[in-house]
Short mmCIF file of C-alpha atoms in Angstrom, two decimals:
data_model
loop_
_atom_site.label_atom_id
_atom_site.label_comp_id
_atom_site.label_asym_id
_atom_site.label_seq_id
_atom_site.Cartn_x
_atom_site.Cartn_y
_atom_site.Cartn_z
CA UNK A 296 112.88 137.38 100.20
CA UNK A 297 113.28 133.57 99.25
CA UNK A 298 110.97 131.91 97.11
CA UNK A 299 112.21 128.26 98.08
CA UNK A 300 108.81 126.50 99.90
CA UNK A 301 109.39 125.27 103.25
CA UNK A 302 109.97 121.68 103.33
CA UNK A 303 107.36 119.74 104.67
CA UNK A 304 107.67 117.90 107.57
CA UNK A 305 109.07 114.25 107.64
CA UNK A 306 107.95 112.10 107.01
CA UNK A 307 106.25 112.14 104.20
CA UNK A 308 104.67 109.96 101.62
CA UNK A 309 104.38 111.56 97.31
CA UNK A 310 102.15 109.58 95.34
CA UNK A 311 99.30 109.59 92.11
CA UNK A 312 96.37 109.67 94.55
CA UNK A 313 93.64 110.01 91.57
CA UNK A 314 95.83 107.58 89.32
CA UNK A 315 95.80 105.11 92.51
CA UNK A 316 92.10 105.26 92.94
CA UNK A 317 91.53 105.12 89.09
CA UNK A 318 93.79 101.91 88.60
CA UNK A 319 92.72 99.94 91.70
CA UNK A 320 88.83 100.46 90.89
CA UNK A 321 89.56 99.51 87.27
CA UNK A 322 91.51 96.26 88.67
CA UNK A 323 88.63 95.53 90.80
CA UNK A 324 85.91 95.95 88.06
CA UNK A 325 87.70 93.92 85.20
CA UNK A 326 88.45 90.73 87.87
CA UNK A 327 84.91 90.84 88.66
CA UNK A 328 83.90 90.91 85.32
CA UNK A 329 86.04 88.81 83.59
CA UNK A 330 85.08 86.09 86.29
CA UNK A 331 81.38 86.85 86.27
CA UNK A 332 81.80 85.97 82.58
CA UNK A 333 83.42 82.57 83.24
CA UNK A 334 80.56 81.74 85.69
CA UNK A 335 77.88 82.46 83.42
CA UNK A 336 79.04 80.94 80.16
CA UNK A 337 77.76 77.55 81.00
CA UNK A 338 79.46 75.74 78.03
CA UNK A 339 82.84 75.91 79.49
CA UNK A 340 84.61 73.82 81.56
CA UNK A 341 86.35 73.80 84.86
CA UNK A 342 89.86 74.89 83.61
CA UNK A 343 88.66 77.09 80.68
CA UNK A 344 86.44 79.07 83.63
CA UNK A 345 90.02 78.86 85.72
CA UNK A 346 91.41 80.38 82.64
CA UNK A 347 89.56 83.10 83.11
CA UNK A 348 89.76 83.82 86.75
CA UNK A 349 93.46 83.58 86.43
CA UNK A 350 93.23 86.19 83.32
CA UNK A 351 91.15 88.89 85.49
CA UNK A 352 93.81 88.34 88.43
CA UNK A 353 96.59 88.40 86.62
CA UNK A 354 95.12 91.97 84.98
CA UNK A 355 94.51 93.28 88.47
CA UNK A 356 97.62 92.22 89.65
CA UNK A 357 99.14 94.46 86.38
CA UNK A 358 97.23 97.55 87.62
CA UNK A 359 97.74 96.81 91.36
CA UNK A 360 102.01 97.37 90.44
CA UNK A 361 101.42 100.29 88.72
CA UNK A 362 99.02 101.90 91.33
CA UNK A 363 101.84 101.43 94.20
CA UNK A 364 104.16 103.66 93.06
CA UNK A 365 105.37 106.01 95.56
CA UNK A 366 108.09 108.39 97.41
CA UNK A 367 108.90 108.25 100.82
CA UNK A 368 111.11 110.39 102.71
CA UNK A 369 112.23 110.15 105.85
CA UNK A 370 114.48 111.57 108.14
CA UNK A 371 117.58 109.35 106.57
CA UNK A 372 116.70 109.96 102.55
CA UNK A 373 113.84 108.85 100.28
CA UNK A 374 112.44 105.20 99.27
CA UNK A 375 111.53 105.27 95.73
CA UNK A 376 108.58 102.45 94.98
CA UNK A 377 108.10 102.24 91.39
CA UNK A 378 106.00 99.03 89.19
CA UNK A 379 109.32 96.94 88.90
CA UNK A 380 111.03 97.71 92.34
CA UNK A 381 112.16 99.75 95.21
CA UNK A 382 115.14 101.96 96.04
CA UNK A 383 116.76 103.46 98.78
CA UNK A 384 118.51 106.61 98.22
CA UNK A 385 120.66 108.84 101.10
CA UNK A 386 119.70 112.68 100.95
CA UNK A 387 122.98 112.99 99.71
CA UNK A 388 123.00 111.09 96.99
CA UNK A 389 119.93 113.34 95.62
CA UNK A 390 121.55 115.84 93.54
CA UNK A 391 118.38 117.34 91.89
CA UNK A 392 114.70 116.92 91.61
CA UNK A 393 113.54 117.90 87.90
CA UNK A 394 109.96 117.96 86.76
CA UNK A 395 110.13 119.69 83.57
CA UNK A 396 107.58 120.43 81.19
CA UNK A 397 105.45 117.87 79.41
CA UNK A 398 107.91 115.14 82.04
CA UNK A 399 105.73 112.02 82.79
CA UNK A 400 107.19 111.85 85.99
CA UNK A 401 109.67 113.19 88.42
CA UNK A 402 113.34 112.65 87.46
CA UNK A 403 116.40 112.49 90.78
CA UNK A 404 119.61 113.04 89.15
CA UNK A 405 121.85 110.97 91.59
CA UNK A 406 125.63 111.73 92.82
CA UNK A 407 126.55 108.84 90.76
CA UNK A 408 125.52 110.21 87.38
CA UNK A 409 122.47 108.66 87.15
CA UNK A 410 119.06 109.54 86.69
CA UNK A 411 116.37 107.93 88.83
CA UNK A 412 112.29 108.33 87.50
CA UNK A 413 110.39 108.73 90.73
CA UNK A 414 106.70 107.38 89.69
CA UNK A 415 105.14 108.35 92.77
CA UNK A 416 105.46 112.30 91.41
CA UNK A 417 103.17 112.46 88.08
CA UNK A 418 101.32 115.48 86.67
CA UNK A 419 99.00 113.41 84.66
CA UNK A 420 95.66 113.51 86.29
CA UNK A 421 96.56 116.50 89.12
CA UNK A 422 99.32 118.58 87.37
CA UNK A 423 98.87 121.25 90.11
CA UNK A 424 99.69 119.00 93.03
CA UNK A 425 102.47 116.71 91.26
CA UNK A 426 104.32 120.37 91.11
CA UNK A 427 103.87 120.96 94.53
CA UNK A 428 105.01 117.57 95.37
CA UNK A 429 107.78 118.52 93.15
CA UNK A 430 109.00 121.54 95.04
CA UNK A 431 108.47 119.97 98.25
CA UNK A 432 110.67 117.02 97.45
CA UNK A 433 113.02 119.50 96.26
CA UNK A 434 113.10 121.74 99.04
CA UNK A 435 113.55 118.33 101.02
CA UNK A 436 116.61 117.68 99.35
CA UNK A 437 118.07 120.88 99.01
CA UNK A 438 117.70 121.57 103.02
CA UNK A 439 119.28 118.34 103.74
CA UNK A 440 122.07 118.95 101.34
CA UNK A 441 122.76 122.50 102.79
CA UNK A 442 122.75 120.01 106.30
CA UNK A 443 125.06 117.58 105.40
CA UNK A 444 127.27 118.19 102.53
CA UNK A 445 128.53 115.64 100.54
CA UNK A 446 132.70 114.78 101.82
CA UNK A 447 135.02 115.87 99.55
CA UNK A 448 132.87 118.32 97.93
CA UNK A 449 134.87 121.37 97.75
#
């Protein structure tokens, strides 16, 4: 009997739902704040009160990258979001999908060598599901591999 999870079906979209939810409210709350703040303080001036408006964006701009972190896959491979950028990876370059113990994130070790953090997989506030995720990401990549093996391979 195999233990490998079925792969879910594409596509599909990984990513910190709680963290998301956390970081966007938080964003939301310190804007308002810090510009509520700047309105009320009647001894300062126009730009000083600008100051702070652009202070409480610029925060909730912060948070706003780091709650869009995601993984996408598709049919074709997997779009990794994460707070700096994007990248677009074929199934085949995905060699393996590690989240390890005490990992922040998920790790895809590439064809190439490399080692790619995927953000949008995180155990910190829902360990359970970020190891689902996981295996289901995995079981993605290992079912497209078995697919369409990598040339020259062999």
């Amino acid at each position: 009997m195999s233990t490998t999870p079925v792969p879910p079906a594409l596509p599909v979209t990984f990513r910190p739902g709680h963290t998301r939810v956390i970081l966007l409210t938080a964003g939301v709350a310190i804007f308002l704040t810090i510009s509520g703040v700047a309105m009320l303080l009647e001894q300062l001036g126009p730009a000083e009160r600008a100051s702070f408006v652009v202070t409480g964006a610029l925060i909730f701009w912060v948070l706003a990258r780091l709650a869009r972190v995601k993984v996408v896959a598709d049919e074709s491979g997997v779009t990794v979001v994460n707070i700096a950028g994007s990248r677009r990876l074929e199934w085949a370059e995905i060699v393996q999908v590690n989240l390890r113990p005490g990992d922040p994130w998920v790790f895809l070790n590439l064809s190439d060598g490399t080692s790619l953090p995927a953000l949008g997989i995180q155990p910190g506030l829902a360990k359970q599901r970020a190891i689902a995720d996981a295996q289901a990401l995995r079981a993605l990549a290992e079912a497209r591999a078995a697919a369409h093996p990598v040339e020259g391979d062999g």
